[in-house]
Short mmCIF file of C-alpha atoms in Angstrom, two decimals:
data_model
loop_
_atom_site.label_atom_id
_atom_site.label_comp_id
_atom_site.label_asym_id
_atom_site.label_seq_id
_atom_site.Cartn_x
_atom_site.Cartn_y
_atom_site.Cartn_z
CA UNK A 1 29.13 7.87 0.69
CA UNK A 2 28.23 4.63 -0.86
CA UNK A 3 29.94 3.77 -4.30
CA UNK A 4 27.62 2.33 -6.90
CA UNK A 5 26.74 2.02 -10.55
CA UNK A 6 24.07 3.94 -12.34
CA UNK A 7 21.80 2.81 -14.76
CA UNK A 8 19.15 3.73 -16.52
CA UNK A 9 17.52 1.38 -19.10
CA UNK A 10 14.28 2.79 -21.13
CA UNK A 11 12.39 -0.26 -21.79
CA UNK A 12 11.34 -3.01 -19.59
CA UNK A 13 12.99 -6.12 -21.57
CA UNK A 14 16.12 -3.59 -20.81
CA UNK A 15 15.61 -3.39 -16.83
CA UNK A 16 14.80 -7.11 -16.75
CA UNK A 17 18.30 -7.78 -18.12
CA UNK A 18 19.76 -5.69 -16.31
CA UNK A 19 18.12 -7.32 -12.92
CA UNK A 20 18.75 -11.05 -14.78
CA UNK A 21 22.28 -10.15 -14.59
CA UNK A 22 22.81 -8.41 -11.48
CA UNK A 23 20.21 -9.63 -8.90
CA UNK A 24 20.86 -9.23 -5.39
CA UNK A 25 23.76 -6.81 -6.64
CA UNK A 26 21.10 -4.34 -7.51
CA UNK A 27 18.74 -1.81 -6.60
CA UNK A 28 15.50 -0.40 -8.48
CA UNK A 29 14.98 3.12 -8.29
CA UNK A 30 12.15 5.12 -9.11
CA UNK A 31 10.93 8.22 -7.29
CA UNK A 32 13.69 7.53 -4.63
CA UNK A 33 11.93 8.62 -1.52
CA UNK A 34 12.48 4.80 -0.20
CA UNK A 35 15.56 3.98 -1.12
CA UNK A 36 17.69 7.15 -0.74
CA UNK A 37 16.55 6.59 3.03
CA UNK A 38 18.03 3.26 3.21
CA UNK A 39 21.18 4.05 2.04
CA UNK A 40 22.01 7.22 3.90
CA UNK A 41 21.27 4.81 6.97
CA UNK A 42 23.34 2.37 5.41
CA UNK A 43 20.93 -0.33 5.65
CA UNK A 44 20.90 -1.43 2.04
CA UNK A 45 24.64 -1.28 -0.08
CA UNK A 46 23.95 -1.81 -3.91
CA UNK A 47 26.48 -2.05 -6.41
CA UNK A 48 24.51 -1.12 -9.05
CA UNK A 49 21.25 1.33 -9.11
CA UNK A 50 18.59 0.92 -11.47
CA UNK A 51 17.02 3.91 -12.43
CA UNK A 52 13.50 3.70 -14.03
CA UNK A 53 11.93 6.75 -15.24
CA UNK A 54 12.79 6.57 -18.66
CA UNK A 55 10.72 3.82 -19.18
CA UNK A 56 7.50 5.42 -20.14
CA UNK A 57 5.27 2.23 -20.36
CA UNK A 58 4.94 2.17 -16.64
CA UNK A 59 2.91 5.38 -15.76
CA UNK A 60 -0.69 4.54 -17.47
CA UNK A 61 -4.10 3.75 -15.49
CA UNK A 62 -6.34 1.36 -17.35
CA UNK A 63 -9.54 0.27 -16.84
CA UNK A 64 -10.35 -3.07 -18.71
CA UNK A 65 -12.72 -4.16 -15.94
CA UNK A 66 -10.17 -3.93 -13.41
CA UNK A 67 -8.21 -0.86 -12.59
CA UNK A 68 -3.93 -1.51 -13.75
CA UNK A 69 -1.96 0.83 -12.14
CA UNK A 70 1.14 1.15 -13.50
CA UNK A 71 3.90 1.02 -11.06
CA UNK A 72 5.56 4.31 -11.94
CA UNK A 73 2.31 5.95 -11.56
CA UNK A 74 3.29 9.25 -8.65
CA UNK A 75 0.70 9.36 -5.31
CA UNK A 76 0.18 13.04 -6.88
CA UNK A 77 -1.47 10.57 -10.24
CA UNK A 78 -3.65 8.63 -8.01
CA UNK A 79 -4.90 11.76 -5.74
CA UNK A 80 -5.62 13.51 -9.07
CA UNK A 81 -6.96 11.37 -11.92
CA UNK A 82 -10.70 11.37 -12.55
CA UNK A 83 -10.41 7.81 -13.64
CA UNK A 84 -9.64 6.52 -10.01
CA UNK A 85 -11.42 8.63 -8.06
CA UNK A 86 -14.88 7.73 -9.96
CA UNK A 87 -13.77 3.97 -10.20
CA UNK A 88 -11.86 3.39 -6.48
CA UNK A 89 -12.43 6.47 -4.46
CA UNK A 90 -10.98 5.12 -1.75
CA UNK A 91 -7.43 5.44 -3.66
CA UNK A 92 -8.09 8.81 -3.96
CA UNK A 93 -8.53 9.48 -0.29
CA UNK A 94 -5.74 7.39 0.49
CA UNK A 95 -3.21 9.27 -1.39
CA UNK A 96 -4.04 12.13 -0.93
CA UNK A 97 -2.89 11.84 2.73
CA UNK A 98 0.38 10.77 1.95
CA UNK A 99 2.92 13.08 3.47
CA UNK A 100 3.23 16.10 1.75
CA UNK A 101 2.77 17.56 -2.18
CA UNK A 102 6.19 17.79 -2.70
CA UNK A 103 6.50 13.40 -1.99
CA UNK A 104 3.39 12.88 -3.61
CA UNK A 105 5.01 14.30 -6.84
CA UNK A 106 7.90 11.80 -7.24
CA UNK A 107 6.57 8.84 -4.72
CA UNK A 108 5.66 5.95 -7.30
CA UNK A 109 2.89 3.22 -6.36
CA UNK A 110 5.26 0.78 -7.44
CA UNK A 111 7.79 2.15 -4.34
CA UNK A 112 4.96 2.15 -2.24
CA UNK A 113 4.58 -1.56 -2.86
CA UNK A 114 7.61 -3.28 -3.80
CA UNK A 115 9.87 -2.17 -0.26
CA UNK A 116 6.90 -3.76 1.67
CA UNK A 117 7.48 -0.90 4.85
CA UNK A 118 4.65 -1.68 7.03
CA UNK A 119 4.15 2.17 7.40
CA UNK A 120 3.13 3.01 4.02
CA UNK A 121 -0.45 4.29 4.22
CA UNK A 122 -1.40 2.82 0.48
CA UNK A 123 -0.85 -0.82 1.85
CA UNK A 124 -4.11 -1.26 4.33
CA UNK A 125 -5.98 0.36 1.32
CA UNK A 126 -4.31 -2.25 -1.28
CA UNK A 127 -5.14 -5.28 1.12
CA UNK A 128 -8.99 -3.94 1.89
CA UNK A 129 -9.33 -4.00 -2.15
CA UNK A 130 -7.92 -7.57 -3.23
CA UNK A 131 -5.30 -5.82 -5.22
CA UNK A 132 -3.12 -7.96 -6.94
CA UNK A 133 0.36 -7.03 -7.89
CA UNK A 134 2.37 -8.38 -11.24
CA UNK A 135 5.38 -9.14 -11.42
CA UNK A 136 8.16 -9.95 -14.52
CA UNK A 137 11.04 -11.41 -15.27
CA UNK A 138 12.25 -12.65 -18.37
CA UNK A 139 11.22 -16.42 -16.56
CA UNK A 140 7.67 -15.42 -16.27
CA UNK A 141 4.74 -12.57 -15.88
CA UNK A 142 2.77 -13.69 -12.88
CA UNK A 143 -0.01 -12.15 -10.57
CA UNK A 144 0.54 -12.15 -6.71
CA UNK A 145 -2.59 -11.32 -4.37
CA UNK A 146 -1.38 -8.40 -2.15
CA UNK A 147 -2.25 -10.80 0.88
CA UNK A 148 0.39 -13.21 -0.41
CA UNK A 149 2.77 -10.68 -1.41
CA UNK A 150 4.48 -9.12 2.12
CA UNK A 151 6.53 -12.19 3.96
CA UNK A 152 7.98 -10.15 6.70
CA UNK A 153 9.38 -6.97 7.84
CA UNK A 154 10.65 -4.92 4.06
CA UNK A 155 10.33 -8.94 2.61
CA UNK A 156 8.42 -10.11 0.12
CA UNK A 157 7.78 -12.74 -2.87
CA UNK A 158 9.69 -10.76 -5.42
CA UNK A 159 12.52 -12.86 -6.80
CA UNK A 160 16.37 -10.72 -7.60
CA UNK A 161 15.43 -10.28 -10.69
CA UNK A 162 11.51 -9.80 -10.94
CA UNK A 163 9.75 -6.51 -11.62
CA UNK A 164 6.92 -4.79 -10.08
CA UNK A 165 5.31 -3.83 -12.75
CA UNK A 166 1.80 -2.96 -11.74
CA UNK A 167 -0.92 -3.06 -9.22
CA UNK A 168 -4.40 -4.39 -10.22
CA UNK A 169 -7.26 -3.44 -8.51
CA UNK A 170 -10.11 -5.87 -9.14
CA UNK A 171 -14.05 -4.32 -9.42
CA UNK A 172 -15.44 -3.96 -6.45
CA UNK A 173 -18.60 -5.13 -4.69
CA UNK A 174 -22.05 -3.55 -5.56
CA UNK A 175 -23.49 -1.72 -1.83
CA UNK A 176 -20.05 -1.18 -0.71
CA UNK A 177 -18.49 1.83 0.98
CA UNK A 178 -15.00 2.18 1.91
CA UNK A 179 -12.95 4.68 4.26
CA UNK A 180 -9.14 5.27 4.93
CA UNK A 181 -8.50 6.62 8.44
CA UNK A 182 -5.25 7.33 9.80
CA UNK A 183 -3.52 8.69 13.29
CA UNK A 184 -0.88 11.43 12.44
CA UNK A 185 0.47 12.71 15.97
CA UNK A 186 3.53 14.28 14.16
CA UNK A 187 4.47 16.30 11.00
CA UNK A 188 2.72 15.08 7.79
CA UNK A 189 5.62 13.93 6.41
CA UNK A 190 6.02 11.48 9.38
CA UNK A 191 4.53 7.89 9.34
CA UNK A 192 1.28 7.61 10.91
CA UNK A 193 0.94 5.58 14.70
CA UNK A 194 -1.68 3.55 12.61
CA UNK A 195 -3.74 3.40 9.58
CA UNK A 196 -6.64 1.44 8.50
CA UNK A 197 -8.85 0.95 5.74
CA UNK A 198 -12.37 -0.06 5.45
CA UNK A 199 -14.80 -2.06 3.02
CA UNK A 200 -17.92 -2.48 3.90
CA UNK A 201 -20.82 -3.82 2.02
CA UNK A 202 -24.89 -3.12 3.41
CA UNK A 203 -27.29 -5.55 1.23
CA UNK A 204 -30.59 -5.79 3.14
CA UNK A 205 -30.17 -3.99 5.95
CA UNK A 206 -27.28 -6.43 7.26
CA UNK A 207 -23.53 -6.17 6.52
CA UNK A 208 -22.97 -8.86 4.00
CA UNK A 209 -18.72 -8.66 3.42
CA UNK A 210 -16.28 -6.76 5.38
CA UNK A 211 -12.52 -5.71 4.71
CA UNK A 212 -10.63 -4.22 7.41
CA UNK A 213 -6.80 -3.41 7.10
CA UNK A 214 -4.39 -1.62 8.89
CA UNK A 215 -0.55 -0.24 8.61
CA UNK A 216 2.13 0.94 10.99
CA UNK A 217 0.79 -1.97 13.79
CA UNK A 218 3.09 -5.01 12.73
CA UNK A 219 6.01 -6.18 10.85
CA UNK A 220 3.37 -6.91 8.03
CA UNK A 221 0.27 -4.74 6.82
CA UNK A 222 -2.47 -7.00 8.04
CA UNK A 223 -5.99 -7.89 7.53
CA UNK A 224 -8.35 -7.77 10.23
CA UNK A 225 -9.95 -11.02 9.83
CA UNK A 226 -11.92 -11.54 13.62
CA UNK A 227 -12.81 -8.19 12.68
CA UNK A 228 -14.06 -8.94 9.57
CA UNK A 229 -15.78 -12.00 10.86
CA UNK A 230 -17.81 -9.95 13.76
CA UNK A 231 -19.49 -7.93 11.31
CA UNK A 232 -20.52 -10.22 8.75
CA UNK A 233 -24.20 -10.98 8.92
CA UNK A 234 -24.81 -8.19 11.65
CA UNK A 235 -26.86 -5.08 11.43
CA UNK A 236 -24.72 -2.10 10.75
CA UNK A 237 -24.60 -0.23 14.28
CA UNK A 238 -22.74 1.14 16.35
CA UNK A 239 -23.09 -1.02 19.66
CA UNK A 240 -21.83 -4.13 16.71
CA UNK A 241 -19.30 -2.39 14.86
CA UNK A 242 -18.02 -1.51 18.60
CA UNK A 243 -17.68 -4.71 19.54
CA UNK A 244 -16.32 -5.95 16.33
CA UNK A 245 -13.55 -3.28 16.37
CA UNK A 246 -12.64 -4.08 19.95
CA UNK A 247 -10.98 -7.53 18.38
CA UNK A 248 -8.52 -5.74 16.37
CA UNK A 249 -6.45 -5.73 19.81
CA UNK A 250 -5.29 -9.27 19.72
CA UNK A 251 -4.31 -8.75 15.99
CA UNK A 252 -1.74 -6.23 16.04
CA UNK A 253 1.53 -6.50 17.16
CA UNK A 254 2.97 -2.33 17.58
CA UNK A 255 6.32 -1.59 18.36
CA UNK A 256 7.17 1.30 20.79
CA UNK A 257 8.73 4.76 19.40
CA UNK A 258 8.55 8.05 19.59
CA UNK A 259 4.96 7.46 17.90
CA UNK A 260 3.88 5.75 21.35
CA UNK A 261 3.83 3.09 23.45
CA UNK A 262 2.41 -0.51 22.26
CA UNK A 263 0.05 -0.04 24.19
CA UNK A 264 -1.06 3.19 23.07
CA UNK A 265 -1.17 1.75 19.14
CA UNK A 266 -2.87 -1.03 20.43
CA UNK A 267 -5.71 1.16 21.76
CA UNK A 268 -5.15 4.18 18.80
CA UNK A 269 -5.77 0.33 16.31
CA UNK A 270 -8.95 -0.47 18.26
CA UNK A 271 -10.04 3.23 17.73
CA UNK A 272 -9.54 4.18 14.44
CA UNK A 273 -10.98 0.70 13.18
CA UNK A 274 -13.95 1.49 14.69
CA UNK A 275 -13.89 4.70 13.21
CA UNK A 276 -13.16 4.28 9.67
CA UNK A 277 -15.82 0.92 9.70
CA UNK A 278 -18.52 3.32 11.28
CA UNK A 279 -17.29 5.41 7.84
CA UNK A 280 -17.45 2.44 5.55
CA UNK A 281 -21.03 1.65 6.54
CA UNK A 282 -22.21 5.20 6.67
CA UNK A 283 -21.33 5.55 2.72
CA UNK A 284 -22.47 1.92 2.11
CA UNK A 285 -25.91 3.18 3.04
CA UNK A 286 -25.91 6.13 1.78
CA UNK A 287 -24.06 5.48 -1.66
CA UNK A 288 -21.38 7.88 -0.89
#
């Protein structure tokens, strides 16, 4: 068993000590579905653990124009609150399929984001919105776009001793409908062979903007961009959002496991786009 130090500071000037004095020494832990993981496989070895769930301040949902999440917020909050599913219904949907109730209750949006695993299905939502994520230290409070946030495989912009301390979901086009599909092949506590999400805006009987995202396909969650490009300006479909979908192919980058061959993800990624844009554009037009 790995030796370590709990703590558990209940304010967030306390926790950004603590992180200004450990750093890379230490660990942030929340609902612990991520990070127990890790260290029973031994891939991470923290001196000290930083629990966070006495610090209350993190678990609200604002709406001040855009929607702040606050990173301690469960997947059980976001599948359940009135205020997101009127505002960003696409969260809703999202985490709702999320494994099962009983991770949904302690899973925090914050772990969703912060460990940047490719596989998490709220990521491919995230990116289709132009979320933003903040993050503190006692240096600075800055905003990161969630397409400048994920560097690499479980890497990303956070510095030793920065903070996750929300998720900010900007408001969202006028016309727009959105979709989250995903290919679940084993248990539903199992990662999914690939997710995607979908924006899609009609104005005028053309597609005028297009976000398409997708999980579980690359070291990264990605954006779809020749995707995205394919359908601008067209009329929404099906022989064009076909074609369009049939691009996400050179995009991905799947790695073979029990899930399937790369192959197989390539072709499950070509799919399910095509599937959850066909989605997006049905509820664009019809104001679902």
């Amino acid at each position: 068993m790995i030796s370590f130090t709990y703590l558990e500071p209940k304010s967030v000037d306390e926790a950004l000590d603590l992180l200004a004095r450990y750093g890379d020494e230490a660990k942030l832990i929340a609902g612990g579905t991520g990070l127990v993981n890790l260290m029973k496989q031994r891939l991470v070895h923290p001196m000290y653990v930083i629990g966070l769930r006495r610090i209350s301040g993190l678990c609200a949902v604002q709406d001040d124009g855009a929607l702040r999440i606050g990173a301690l917020c469960t997947h059980h909050d976001m599948e359940t609150l009135t205020l997101v599913r009127e505002q960003v219904p696409i969260l809703t949907e999202t985490f709702q399929q999320v494994a099962s109730i009983r991770i949904r209750s302690v899973a925090t949006v914050g772990g969703a984001v912060a460990p940047a695993d490719p596989n998490q299905d709220p990521l491919p939502t995230l990116l289709a919105l132009d979320a933003r994520v903040r993050l503190r230290s006692q240096r600075e409070d800055r905003e990161v776009a969630i397409g400048d946030f994920f560097t690499g495989y479980y890497e990303t912009v956070i510095e030793p001793d920065e903070l996750l301390t929300s998720v900010i979901i900007p408001p969202q086009p006028g016309g727009c409908g959105t979709a989250f599909l995903k290919f679940l092949p084993q248990t539903h506590d199992d990662y999914a062979t690939v997710a995607v999400a979908a924006r899609v805006t009609v104005d005028g009987g053309r597609i005028t903007d297009a976000r398409v995202a997708l999980g579980a396909v690359a070291p990264t969650p990605i954006r779809a961009t020749a995707v995205e490009n394919a359908l601008r300006g067209q009329m929404p479909i099906a022989p064009i959002v076909r074609d369009a979908a049939a691009l996400v192919a050179d995009a991905v980058d799947p790695t073979a496991d029990f899930r399937g061959s790369a192959a197989y993800k390539r072709d499950m990624a070509v799919v399910f786009v095509q599937r959850a844009v066909a989605q997006a554009v049905s509820r664009a037009r019809w104001g679902a």
